Coordinates of C-alpha atoms in Angstrom, one line a residue:
Chain A
M99 CA 95.3 226.9 81.6
I100 CA 96.1 230.3 80.8
T101 CA 94.6 231.7 77.9
F102 CA 95.3 235.7 78.5
N103 CA 99.0 236.7 79.1
P104 CA 99.0 240.5 80.2
Y105 CA 102.7 240.9 79.2
A106 CA 102.2 239.6 75.7
P107 CA 101.5 241.8 72.8
R108 CA 98.8 241.7 70.3
L109 CA 99.7 241.7 66.6
C110 CA 98.6 244.9 64.7
K111 CA 99.5 245.3 61.1
L112 CA 101.5 248.5 60.5
V113 CA 99.5 249.8 57.3
E114 CA 101.0 253.4 56.7
V115 CA 103.9 255.5 57.9
K116 CA 103.9 258.8 57.7
T117 CA 107.0 261.4 57.8
E118 CA 106.0 264.4 59.9
T119 CA 109.4 265.6 60.5
P120 CA 113.2 264.5 59.8
T121 CA 113.2 262.7 63.1
I122 CA 109.7 262.2 63.9
K123 CA 107.2 259.8 61.9
T124 CA 103.4 258.4 62.5
F125 CA 102.7 255.0 62.4
V126 CA 99.4 253.9 61.6
L127 CA 98.1 250.3 62.8
E128 CA 95.0 248.5 62.0
M129 CA 93.7 247.3 65.1
P130 CA 92.4 243.3 64.6
E131 CA 89.3 244.2 66.8
P132 CA 88.1 247.5 67.8
F133 CA 90.4 249.6 70.2
H134 CA 89.1 251.9 73.0
F135 CA 91.0 254.1 74.8
R136 CA 90.9 257.7 76.5
A137 CA 93.0 260.4 75.6
G138 CA 96.2 260.5 77.5
Q139 CA 96.3 256.6 77.6
F140 CA 99.5 255.0 76.3
I141 CA 99.9 251.3 74.7
E142 CA 103.4 249.4 74.9
L143 CA 104.5 249.0 71.3
T144 CA 106.7 246.0 70.3
L145 CA 108.9 245.7 67.6
P146 CA 110.1 241.8 67.7
G147 CA 113.8 242.2 68.3
A148 CA 114.0 245.5 68.9
G149 CA 112.0 245.5 72.3
E150 CA 109.0 247.3 74.0
A151 CA 108.5 251.1 74.6
P152 CA 105.8 253.1 75.9
F153 CA 104.0 255.6 73.5
T154 CA 100.9 257.4 73.0
P155 CA 98.3 257.0 70.7
S156 CA 98.3 260.2 68.9
S157 CA 95.1 259.6 66.7
S158 CA 91.3 260.5 67.8
P159 CA 89.9 258.3 70.9
L160 CA 86.7 258.5 68.6
E161 CA 88.2 256.1 65.9
H162 CA 88.7 252.5 66.8
D163 CA 90.0 250.4 64.0
R164 CA 92.9 252.2 63.4
L165 CA 95.4 253.6 66.1
E166 CA 98.2 256.3 65.0
T167 CA 101.3 256.7 67.0
T168 CA 103.9 259.7 66.3
V169 CA 107.4 258.4 67.2
I170 CA 110.7 260.7 67.7
R171 CA 113.8 258.5 66.6
T172 CA 115.7 258.7 69.7
G173 CA 117.0 255.6 71.1
S174 CA 117.8 251.8 69.8
M175 CA 114.2 250.5 69.5
T176 CA 113.1 254.2 67.7
D177 CA 116.0 253.7 65.6
R178 CA 114.4 250.5 64.3
L179 CA 111.0 251.3 64.1
H180 CA 111.9 254.0 62.0
E181 CA 113.1 251.5 59.5
V182 CA 110.0 249.5 59.5
E183 CA 107.6 249.7 55.9
P184 CA 104.0 249.2 55.9
G185 CA 103.0 245.6 56.1
A186 CA 105.3 244.8 59.4
W187 CA 103.3 243.2 62.2
L188 CA 104.1 245.4 65.6
G189 CA 102.7 244.4 69.1
V190 CA 100.7 246.3 70.8
R191 CA 99.5 246.1 74.6
G192 CA 97.4 248.1 76.6
P193 CA 95.8 250.6 76.4
F194 CA 97.2 251.5 80.3
G195 CA 96.6 254.5 82.7
K196 CA 94.3 256.8 83.5
G197 CA 94.1 259.4 80.7
Y198 CA 93.0 262.7 80.8
P199 CA 90.6 264.0 83.7
I200 CA 88.8 266.4 81.1
E201 CA 85.2 265.2 82.3
K202 CA 86.3 267.1 85.6
Y203 CA 87.0 270.4 83.5
R204 CA 83.6 270.9 81.4
G205 CA 82.7 274.6 81.5
K206 CA 86.4 275.5 82.0
E207 CA 89.2 277.1 80.3
I208 CA 91.9 274.0 78.9
L209 CA 95.4 275.2 78.3
V210 CA 97.1 272.5 76.2
V211 CA 101.1 273.0 76.0
G212 CA 103.1 270.7 73.7
G213 CA 106.7 270.6 73.4
G214 CA 108.3 269.1 70.2
C215 CA 107.0 265.4 70.1
G216 CA 105.0 266.2 73.1
L217 CA 102.2 267.3 70.6
A218 CA 101.9 263.8 69.8
P219 CA 99.8 262.3 73.0
L220 CA 98.1 265.7 73.1
R221 CA 96.7 265.7 69.3
S222 CA 94.5 262.8 70.5
L223 CA 93.4 265.2 73.8
I224 CA 92.7 267.7 71.0
Y225 CA 90.3 265.5 68.8
Q226 CA 88.5 264.4 71.6
L227 CA 88.3 268.1 73.1
L228 CA 87.7 269.6 69.7
S229 CA 84.7 266.8 69.3
E230 CA 83.0 268.4 72.4
S231 CA 84.5 271.9 72.1
Y232 CA 81.1 273.6 73.3
R233 CA 81.5 272.0 76.5
Y234 CA 84.2 274.2 77.4
R235 CA 84.7 277.8 77.7
R236 CA 88.1 278.1 76.0
I237 CA 90.6 275.5 74.8
S238 CA 93.8 277.3 73.7
I239 CA 96.3 275.3 72.3
K240 CA 100.6 276.5 72.8
Y241 CA 103.5 274.7 70.8
G242 CA 107.1 275.2 70.7
A243 CA 109.3 273.3 68.5
R244 CA 113.4 273.1 68.1
E245 CA 113.1 274.4 64.3
P246 CA 110.2 275.1 62.0
D247 CA 110.8 272.0 60.1
E248 CA 110.3 270.1 63.5
L249 CA 106.7 271.0 63.9
L250 CA 104.2 268.4 64.2
Y251 CA 101.0 268.5 62.1
R252 CA 101.4 271.2 60.3
D253 CA 98.6 271.1 57.9
S254 CA 96.3 270.5 60.9
Y255 CA 96.5 273.7 63.1
A256 CA 94.0 275.9 60.5
T257 CA 91.1 273.0 60.9
W258 CA 91.6 272.8 64.5
T259 CA 90.5 276.5 65.0
A260 CA 88.6 277.0 61.8
E261 CA 84.8 277.8 63.1
R262 CA 85.6 277.5 66.3
P263 CA 85.6 280.8 67.9
N264 CA 86.6 279.3 71.6
V265 CA 89.7 277.8 70.4
D266 CA 93.1 279.3 69.6
F267 CA 96.5 277.8 68.4
T268 CA 99.9 279.5 68.7
C269 CA 103.3 278.2 67.6
T270 CA 106.8 279.2 68.3
V271 CA 110.1 277.6 67.2
D272 CA 113.4 278.0 69.4
A273 CA 115.5 279.1 66.4
G274 CA 114.2 280.2 63.2
A275 CA 114.9 279.5 59.6
P276 CA 114.7 281.1 56.2
G277 CA 111.1 281.5 55.5
W278 CA 109.9 281.8 58.7
T279 CA 107.7 284.4 59.5
G280 CA 105.8 283.0 63.1
R281 CA 107.2 283.7 66.3
V282 CA 110.8 282.6 67.6
G283 CA 111.5 281.8 71.3
L284 CA 110.6 278.9 73.7
V285 CA 107.5 277.7 74.4
T286 CA 107.2 279.5 78.1
T287 CA 107.5 282.8 76.0
L288 CA 103.6 281.6 74.8
L289 CA 102.7 281.3 78.5
S290 CA 103.3 285.2 79.9
G291 CA 100.4 287.4 79.9
L292 CA 97.8 284.5 79.3
D293 CA 94.7 286.1 78.2
L294 CA 92.9 283.0 80.2
S295 CA 90.8 283.7 82.8
L296 CA 93.3 281.9 85.4
P297 CA 90.9 280.7 88.6
D298 CA 88.9 278.6 85.8
T299 CA 92.1 277.4 83.8
V300 CA 93.5 273.8 84.0
A301 CA 96.6 273.2 82.0
F302 CA 97.7 270.1 80.0
V303 CA 101.3 269.8 79.6
C304 CA 103.6 267.2 77.3
G305 CA 106.9 267.3 75.9
P306 CA 110.6 266.6 77.2
E307 CA 111.4 266.7 81.0
V308 CA 113.1 270.0 80.8
M309 CA 110.4 271.5 78.8
L310 CA 108.0 269.9 81.3
K311 CA 109.9 272.0 84.0
F312 CA 110.3 275.1 82.8
V313 CA 106.7 275.2 81.9
T314 CA 105.6 274.2 85.1
L315 CA 107.6 277.0 86.9
T316 CA 106.2 279.5 84.3
L317 CA 102.7 278.4 84.7
L318 CA 103.1 278.8 88.5
K319 CA 104.8 282.3 88.4
E320 CA 102.1 283.3 86.0
G321 CA 99.3 282.4 88.9
L322 CA 98.0 279.0 88.0
S323 CA 98.1 276.6 91.3
A324 CA 100.0 273.1 91.4
E325 CA 96.5 271.5 91.3
Q326 CA 95.8 273.1 87.9
I327 CA 98.6 271.8 86.5
Y328 CA 98.7 268.0 84.7
L329 CA 102.0 266.7 83.3
S330 CA 102.5 263.7 80.9
M331 CA 105.4 261.7 82.6
N332 CA 105.5 259.5 79.4
R333 CA 109.0 257.9 79.2
R334 CA 109.3 255.5 82.0
M335 CA 106.4 252.6 81.8
S336 CA 107.4 249.0 81.0
C337 CA 104.6 246.5 82.3
G338 CA 101.6 248.9 82.0
I339 CA 100.0 247.2 84.8
G340 CA 101.7 248.3 88.3
Q341 CA 104.1 245.2 88.8
C342 CA 106.8 246.2 87.3
G343 CA 108.0 249.3 89.5
R344 CA 110.1 250.9 86.9
C345 CA 107.5 254.1 86.4
S346 CA 107.7 254.7 90.1
I347 CA 107.3 258.8 91.3
G348 CA 106.7 258.5 95.4
P349 CA 104.1 256.2 96.1
Y350 CA 102.5 256.5 92.3
Y351 CA 103.0 254.3 89.6
L352 CA 102.7 256.3 86.1
C353 CA 101.6 253.3 84.5
K354 CA 98.3 253.3 86.8
D355 CA 97.8 256.4 88.1
G356 CA 99.2 258.5 84.9
P357 CA 100.9 259.3 83.0
D358 CA 99.7 262.1 83.4
M359 CA 100.2 263.5 86.8
N360 CA 98.8 266.3 88.7
Y361 CA 101.7 268.1 89.5
A362 CA 100.0 268.6 93.2
A363 CA 100.5 265.4 94.0
I364 CA 104.0 264.4 92.8
Q365 CA 105.6 268.0 93.6
Q366 CA 107.1 266.9 96.7
Y367 CA 109.2 263.9 95.4
E368 CA 112.9 264.0 94.1
N369 CA 113.4 263.3 90.5
V370 CA 109.9 264.2 89.6
F371 CA 111.4 266.1 86.2
Chain B
M1452 CA 91.0 234.8 97.1
L1453 CA 94.0 232.7 98.2
E1454 CA 93.2 232.8 102.0
R1455 CA 90.8 231.8 104.5
S1456 CA 90.4 232.2 108.2
I1457 CA 91.4 229.1 110.5
V1458 CA 89.4 226.0 109.7
R1459 CA 91.0 223.8 112.1
T1460 CA 93.5 223.6 115.0
D1461 CA 95.0 220.3 116.2
F1462 CA 98.2 219.0 117.8
L1463 CA 101.1 217.0 116.3
P1464 CA 103.8 215.4 118.9
Y1465 CA 107.1 215.9 117.6
A1466 CA 107.4 212.1 117.6
R1467 CA 104.9 212.2 114.8
L1468 CA 107.0 214.5 112.3
P1469 CA 108.1 211.8 110.3
E1470 CA 104.2 211.0 109.4
L1471 CA 103.6 214.4 108.3
R1472 CA 106.9 214.6 106.2
A1473 CA 105.6 211.4 104.7
V1474 CA 101.9 212.6 103.7
L1475 CA 103.5 215.8 102.3
E1476 CA 106.1 213.9 100.3
G1477 CA 103.3 211.3 99.2
R1478 CA 101.3 214.3 97.8
Y1479 CA 103.7 216.9 96.8
R1480 CA 107.2 217.9 95.4
V1481 CA 108.5 219.1 99.0
V1482 CA 110.8 222.0 99.4
W1483 CA 112.5 222.0 102.9
Q1484 CA 113.3 225.7 103.6
E1485 CA 116.9 225.2 105.6
A1486 CA 115.8 225.6 109.3
A1487 CA 118.9 227.5 110.7
R1488 CA 116.9 230.1 112.1
A1489 CA 114.9 227.5 114.5
P1490 CA 117.6 225.6 116.0
G1491 CA 115.9 222.8 117.9
N1492 CA 113.5 222.4 115.3
A1493 CA 116.1 219.3 113.9
A1494 CA 113.5 217.3 112.2
C1495 CA 112.6 220.0 109.6
R1496 CA 116.7 220.6 109.7
R1497 CA 117.4 219.4 105.8
R1498 CA 119.1 221.0 103.3
A1499 CA 116.6 222.5 100.2
P1500 CA 117.5 221.2 96.8
A1501 CA 120.3 223.1 95.4
S1502 CA 118.4 224.2 92.2
R1503 CA 116.1 227.6 92.0
W1504 CA 117.8 229.5 94.4
K1505 CA 119.0 233.0 93.5
A1506 CA 122.3 233.1 95.9
R1507 CA 122.1 229.7 97.2
A1508 CA 125.2 229.8 99.3
L1509 CA 124.3 233.0 101.3
H1510 CA 121.1 233.1 102.8
I1511 CA 117.8 231.1 103.3
P1512 CA 115.6 231.6 100.5
S1513 CA 112.4 232.8 101.3
G1514 CA 109.2 231.4 99.8
A1515 CA 108.8 234.3 97.5
D1516 CA 111.6 233.1 95.2
F1517 CA 109.2 229.9 94.0
F1518 CA 106.3 232.3 93.2
R1519 CA 108.7 235.1 91.1
P1520 CA 111.2 232.4 89.5
C1521 CA 114.7 234.5 88.6
A1522 CA 113.4 234.5 84.9
R1523 CA 110.3 233.7 82.9
K1524 CA 110.4 232.8 79.2
W1525 CA 106.6 232.3 77.7
P1526 CA 106.5 230.2 75.0
S1527 CA 107.6 231.8 71.4
F1528 CA 105.0 232.7 68.7
P1529 CA 105.7 233.3 64.9
W1530 CA 106.1 236.8 64.4
A1531 CA 105.7 237.0 60.4
T1532 CA 103.1 234.5 60.0
P1533 CA 100.7 235.8 62.6
A1534 CA 97.6 233.9 61.7
A1535 CA 98.8 231.3 64.0
P1536 CA 97.3 231.5 67.5
V1537 CA 99.4 232.7 70.5
A1538 CA 99.9 230.4 72.8
H1539 CA 100.6 231.6 76.7
Q1540 CA 101.9 228.8 78.4
A1541 CA 103.6 225.4 78.2
P1542 CA 101.7 222.7 78.6
P1543 CA 100.8 222.0 82.2
R1544 CA 103.1 220.0 84.5
T1545 CA 101.5 216.7 85.3
D1546 CA 103.8 215.9 88.5
K1547 CA 102.7 216.7 92.0
P1548 CA 102.1 220.4 93.1
L1549 CA 104.6 222.0 95.1
A1550 CA 104.5 222.4 98.7
L1551 CA 107.1 225.0 100.3
V1552 CA 107.9 223.9 104.3
N1553 CA 109.3 225.6 107.1
L1554 CA 108.7 229.2 105.7
R1555 CA 108.6 231.9 108.3
P1556 CA 106.1 234.3 109.5
C1557 CA 108.2 236.9 107.8
D1558 CA 107.9 234.7 104.8
L1559 CA 104.3 234.9 105.0
A1560 CA 104.0 238.6 105.3
A1561 CA 106.3 238.9 102.3
L1562 CA 104.1 236.9 100.2
R1563 CA 100.9 238.8 101.2
I1564 CA 102.6 241.7 99.6
L1565 CA 103.5 240.1 96.4
D1566 CA 99.6 239.0 96.5
D1567 CA 99.1 242.3 96.8
V1568 CA 101.0 243.4 93.9
F1569 CA 100.5 240.4 91.3
L1570 CA 96.6 239.7 92.4
S1571 CA 95.1 242.7 93.5
G1572 CA 95.1 245.0 90.9
D1573 CA 93.0 245.4 87.8
V1574 CA 95.0 242.9 85.7
V1575 CA 96.5 239.6 87.8
D1576 CA 99.2 238.1 87.0
P1577 CA 98.0 234.6 86.0
F1578 CA 101.5 232.7 86.1
Y1579 CA 101.8 233.9 89.6
Q1580 CA 98.3 233.3 90.3
A1581 CA 98.6 229.5 89.2
R1582 CA 101.5 228.7 91.0
R1583 CA 100.0 230.3 94.3
Q1584 CA 96.8 228.8 94.2
S1585 CA 98.5 225.0 93.5
T1586 CA 101.4 225.7 96.1
L1587 CA 100.8 224.5 99.8
I1588 CA 102.5 226.6 102.4
V1589 CA 103.6 224.9 105.4
S1590 CA 104.9 227.6 107.8
V1591 CA 106.6 227.7 111.6
D1592 CA 106.6 230.2 114.5
C1593 CA 110.3 231.4 115.2
V1594 CA 111.7 230.5 118.3
T1595 CA 115.4 232.0 118.3
P1596 CA 116.0 235.0 116.3
A1597 CA 119.2 234.9 113.7
P1598 CA 121.4 237.8 114.1
T1599 CA 119.9 240.3 111.3
C1600 CA 116.2 239.4 112.3
F1601 CA 114.6 242.5 113.1
C1602 CA 110.4 241.7 112.1
H1603 CA 109.3 243.5 115.3
L1604 CA 110.7 247.1 114.2
V1605 CA 108.7 246.6 111.0
G1606 CA 105.4 246.0 112.6
G1607 CA 105.8 242.0 112.5
A1608 CA 105.9 239.3 114.9
P1609 CA 108.0 235.8 115.0
F1610 CA 104.7 234.0 115.4
T1611 CA 101.6 234.1 113.7
D1612 CA 97.8 232.8 113.5
A1613 CA 97.6 233.4 110.0
G1614 CA 99.2 230.6 108.0
M1615 CA 98.6 230.1 104.5
G1616 CA 98.0 226.4 104.3
L1617 CA 99.4 224.7 107.5
H1618 CA 100.8 226.6 110.4
L1619 CA 103.0 225.0 113.3
S1620 CA 103.6 226.3 116.3
P1621 CA 106.3 224.6 118.4
L1622 CA 105.2 223.7 122.0
A1623 CA 107.2 221.5 124.7
T1624 CA 106.0 218.3 123.4
G1625 CA 104.7 218.9 119.8
Y1626 CA 103.4 221.5 117.5
R1627 CA 100.0 223.1 117.4
V1628 CA 98.7 222.8 114.1
H1629 CA 96.7 225.3 112.3
A1630 CA 95.0 224.4 108.7
D1631 CA 94.2 227.6 107.1
S1632 CA 93.4 225.9 103.5
D1633 CA 91.6 222.9 102.1
A1634 CA 94.8 221.3 101.4
G1635 CA 96.0 221.7 104.9
E1636 CA 93.0 220.4 106.4
R1637 CA 93.3 217.2 104.4
M1638 CA 96.7 217.1 105.7
I1639 CA 95.5 217.0 109.2
T1640 CA 92.8 214.8 108.4
E1641 CA 95.0 212.2 107.0
L1642 CA 97.2 212.3 110.0
A1643 CA 94.2 212.0 112.4
L1644 CA 95.6 214.5 114.8
A1645 CA 93.9 215.1 117.8
P1646 CA 93.1 219.0 119.3
P1647 CA 95.6 220.3 121.6
E1648 CA 94.9 219.4 125.2
L1649 CA 94.6 222.7 127.2
R1650 CA 97.9 222.7 129.2
E1651 CA 99.3 222.5 125.4
E1652 CA 97.5 225.3 124.1
E1653 CA 98.4 227.5 127.7
E1654 CA 102.0 227.9 127.5
L1655 CA 101.8 229.4 124.0
P1656 CA 101.7 232.7 125.0
A1657 CA 104.5 232.5 127.0
R1658 CA 106.8 230.9 124.4
R1659 CA 105.5 233.9 122.1
Q1660 CA 106.4 236.4 124.6
A1661 CA 109.9 234.8 125.1
A1662 CA 110.6 234.7 121.5
M1663 CA 109.8 238.4 121.2
E1664 CA 111.5 239.0 124.1
A1665 CA 114.6 236.7 122.5
L1666 CA 114.1 239.4 119.1
A1667 CA 114.0 242.5 121.2
A1668 CA 117.6 241.2 123.1
A1669 CA 118.9 240.3 119.9
N1670 CA 118.4 244.0 118.6
Q1671 CA 119.4 246.3 121.8
R1672 CA 121.8 247.9 119.5
F1673 CA 119.1 249.0 117.3
T1674 CA 116.5 250.5 119.4
L1675 CA 114.7 252.8 117.4
T1676 CA 112.6 255.9 119.3
R1677 CA 110.4 256.4 116.6
S1678 CA 108.6 254.4 113.8
P1679 CA 110.4 253.9 110.6
Y1680 CA 108.0 255.6 108.2
T1681 CA 108.5 259.1 110.5
T1682 CA 112.4 258.4 110.2
V1683 CA 112.3 258.0 106.5
A1684 CA 109.8 260.5 105.4
E1685 CA 111.3 263.3 107.6
R1686 CA 114.7 262.4 106.1
A1687 CA 113.8 262.6 102.5
A1688 CA 116.8 265.0 101.6
S1689 CA 119.0 264.5 104.6
D1690 CA 122.8 264.9 104.3
R1691 CA 123.1 261.6 106.4
W1692 CA 122.1 259.6 103.4
Q1693 CA 125.8 260.3 102.2
D1694 CA 127.4 258.1 104.7
L1695 CA 125.1 255.6 104.4
F1696 CA 125.3 254.6 100.7
A1697 CA 129.3 255.4 100.7
G1698 CA 130.0 251.3 100.5
C1699 CA 127.7 250.5 97.9
V1700 CA 128.9 248.8 94.8
E1701 CA 125.6 248.5 93.2
C1702 CA 125.4 244.6 93.1
G1703 CA 122.0 244.2 93.3
A1704 CA 122.1 241.4 96.1
C1705 CA 119.9 243.3 98.6
C1706 CA 117.2 243.3 96.0
R1707 CA 118.0 239.7 94.8
V1708 CA 117.4 238.3 98.3
C1709 CA 114.4 240.6 99.3
P1710 CA 111.5 238.6 99.3
T1711 CA 109.4 241.5 98.9
C1712 CA 110.9 243.0 95.8
Y1713 CA 109.1 242.6 92.8
C1714 CA 110.5 244.7 90.1
F1715 CA 111.1 243.3 86.7
Y1716 CA 112.3 244.1 83.0
L1717 CA 110.5 242.6 79.9
F1718 CA 112.6 242.1 76.8
D1719 CA 111.9 239.8 73.7
E1720 CA 114.0 237.2 72.0
L1721 CA 114.2 236.6 68.7
T1722 CA 115.0 233.6 66.9
G1723 CA 114.4 232.6 62.9
G1724 CA 114.3 234.8 60.4
G1725 CA 112.1 235.9 57.6
Q1726 CA 108.4 233.9 57.8
E1727 CA 110.2 231.6 60.1
A1728 CA 110.7 234.5 62.7
R1729 CA 109.6 233.7 66.1
C1730 CA 109.2 236.3 69.3
R1731 CA 109.8 235.2 72.9
R1732 CA 108.8 237.5 75.5
C1733 CA 110.7 237.2 78.8
R1734 CA 110.7 238.4 81.9
T1735 CA 113.6 239.0 83.8
W1736 CA 114.1 240.2 87.5
D1737 CA 115.3 243.6 88.1
S1738 CA 116.9 245.8 91.0
C1739 CA 116.6 249.4 91.5
I1740 CA 119.7 250.0 92.7
T1741 CA 121.6 249.6 89.4
A1742 CA 122.0 252.9 87.2
D1743 CA 120.7 250.6 84.1
Y1744 CA 117.4 250.2 86.1
A1745 CA 114.4 251.9 84.2
R1746 CA 117.0 253.5 81.8
M1747 CA 115.5 255.3 79.0
A1748 CA 115.6 256.4 75.6
G1749 CA 115.7 260.3 75.2
P1750 CA 117.7 263.4 73.6
P1751 CA 120.8 264.1 74.6
N1752 CA 120.2 266.1 77.4
A1753 CA 117.5 264.2 78.9
K1754 CA 118.4 261.9 82.2
P1755 CA 119.4 258.5 81.1
N1756 CA 117.3 256.9 84.0
P1757 CA 114.8 258.8 86.5
R1758 CA 117.3 258.6 89.5
P1759 CA 120.8 259.1 88.0
R1760 CA 122.8 259.0 90.9
L1761 CA 123.4 256.3 93.2
R1762 CA 122.2 258.3 96.6
T1763 CA 118.7 259.1 95.2
R1764 CA 118.9 255.4 94.1
F1765 CA 120.0 253.9 97.6
A1766 CA 117.5 256.5 99.4
N1767 CA 114.7 255.4 97.0
R1768 CA 114.6 251.8 98.0
F1769 CA 114.2 252.7 101.8
D1770 CA 111.3 255.5 100.8
H1771 CA 109.5 252.6 98.9
K1772 CA 109.6 250.1 101.6
Y1773 CA 109.3 252.1 104.7
R1774 CA 107.5 255.4 103.3
F1775 CA 105.6 255.0 99.7
H1776 CA 104.2 251.4 100.4
Y1777 CA 103.1 252.5 103.9
E1778 CA 101.5 255.4 102.9
T1779 CA 99.6 253.3 100.5
S1780 CA 99.1 250.6 102.4
G1781 CA 99.4 251.0 105.7
E1782 CA 102.2 248.4 105.9
Y1783 CA 105.9 248.0 105.4
A1784 CA 107.2 246.8 102.5
C1785 CA 109.9 245.1 104.5
V1786 CA 108.9 242.2 106.4
G1787 CA 112.4 242.6 108.6
C1788 CA 113.8 239.1 107.4
G1789 CA 117.5 240.8 107.2
R1790 CA 118.5 239.0 104.0
C1791 CA 119.5 241.9 102.8
A1792 CA 121.9 242.9 105.9
E1793 CA 123.3 239.3 105.2
V1794 CA 124.3 239.4 101.5
C1795 CA 125.5 242.9 101.4
M1796 CA 128.9 243.3 100.7
A1797 CA 129.3 246.6 102.4
R1798 CA 127.7 245.3 105.3
S1799 CA 125.0 247.9 105.2
D1800 CA 122.3 247.1 107.6
P1801 CA 118.6 248.3 107.3
R1802 CA 118.5 248.9 111.1
E1803 CA 121.7 250.7 111.0
V1804 CA 120.4 253.0 108.3
L1805 CA 117.1 253.7 110.3
R1806 CA 119.4 254.1 113.4
V1807 CA 121.8 256.2 111.9
L1808 CA 119.1 258.6 109.9
E1809 CA 116.8 258.7 113.6
Q1810 CA 119.8 260.6 114.9

């Protein structure tokens, strides 16, 4: 008798919905049993009747009884998800994927580059890095959003850098707004003239595909090699266990080998971005 | 593991074939794959039941169809009152297990690829596993190739010594029978077969050589000078693809009949409402040729799917089968059965594609 169905979701109660920006909400789930994941791993979230889609937890990997995931409203499933109220039951499968290989880079300088809703998966990486920030020489976080209203987790930026001299955070918006005194420009403008020791740097990048493309090109131009760039290719996965074939890039399946891929591994294949 | 090395070899005279059939039908629900590929094996020629085939009028189904049925619906579970336990499988069937008879060496090779996908990862597909383990597979060496056969071009052969249950090799007066599983061995024991005589065994190499030569002769037009891997890897960005996919209408038939294609799509059906709402997870087979394959939500300027152009989807199918799978496993994800060439409305033949790319 089959007792485990890898395609069927576990039911989890939605306990809180936080409105982050006009188009982005964070959904807080209470896990029925302790949930362990690595930063960068993803889950498949089911809303009954609306479908299943891959999302990356945005909460700390050190927290096991609650799971947060931050979702931008951008398609039929996320449209319906944004209407859901606390108390509803959602389905979760996972975690899937490898997660960020941060252990490999202890003692190095970490560059975290986020674009728009791409800061969500990076937040769980940031939490992980901050919990052991003494292991890294530098943690530099660069973030860009379309406009000031679209900046995610605005209340957290100060706490990330407080009392951690090796951590810095810079953000920019594509278009300013009345009252905005910060930087205006694409996220790539934060990447020229980096004050990092480039041979010792590794970059973790997450954002829309067009942003991934131009951040990669900029980082390569700045002197990073392809091996030093990890890209989050977070949109394509379905089964999560390397069977359905939907998330292939060359010989890799993002759900098994990613979703964060070293650019050196995938750059030779068509349709990476 | 599902397979093991040969445990027993015996000889079945053609005159006793009805006995094998009777023994099989006594123990199993037997599905006889149509034997059009092997004229001469008259005793095995019988039409398969009409149900369950994906494209029944067009081709001889591969055994793969039985392990990845077109659609699977798992039992629904209550959504609004999730305290109830979630059932994962309908009550087990109590009727006889399945026996697939007359599979060919290419079908076995395809099943090995599916086994690799569904059984070798960190998470196995328990439904595929259960069905594979309970099914007896009776395979037969090929004698005469079909016009679309090309297993020898992709590292295969029209014969094998590695069956998956019972494997029959035609000789002059009967079959040499290999039992590769306990279930197969039981069959042989029940029939009380004798081991093959030396002279019977001695003719096997010559027969196999003849089958290989017949296959090579049928493929004279498609003699390749380089390996399919080298050809496809070198021509990844070639303009030649432009002419090759021109006739493709994205019907997806090639993926439907391919015994090694395994891509699928998961979706939910919701029934009832309110406290009575139930959700059912479903799986259906998918084709990487169609434009809505792996369609993703995203902002207006994002790509709707990873390969928006037909050229890249068409090339990706070949890349996967002849390049990427070869890089990861050392084997092609094409077994040369030629079913895709049989069903293609544009008469696209993988041998022709490889030949044109090679030039």
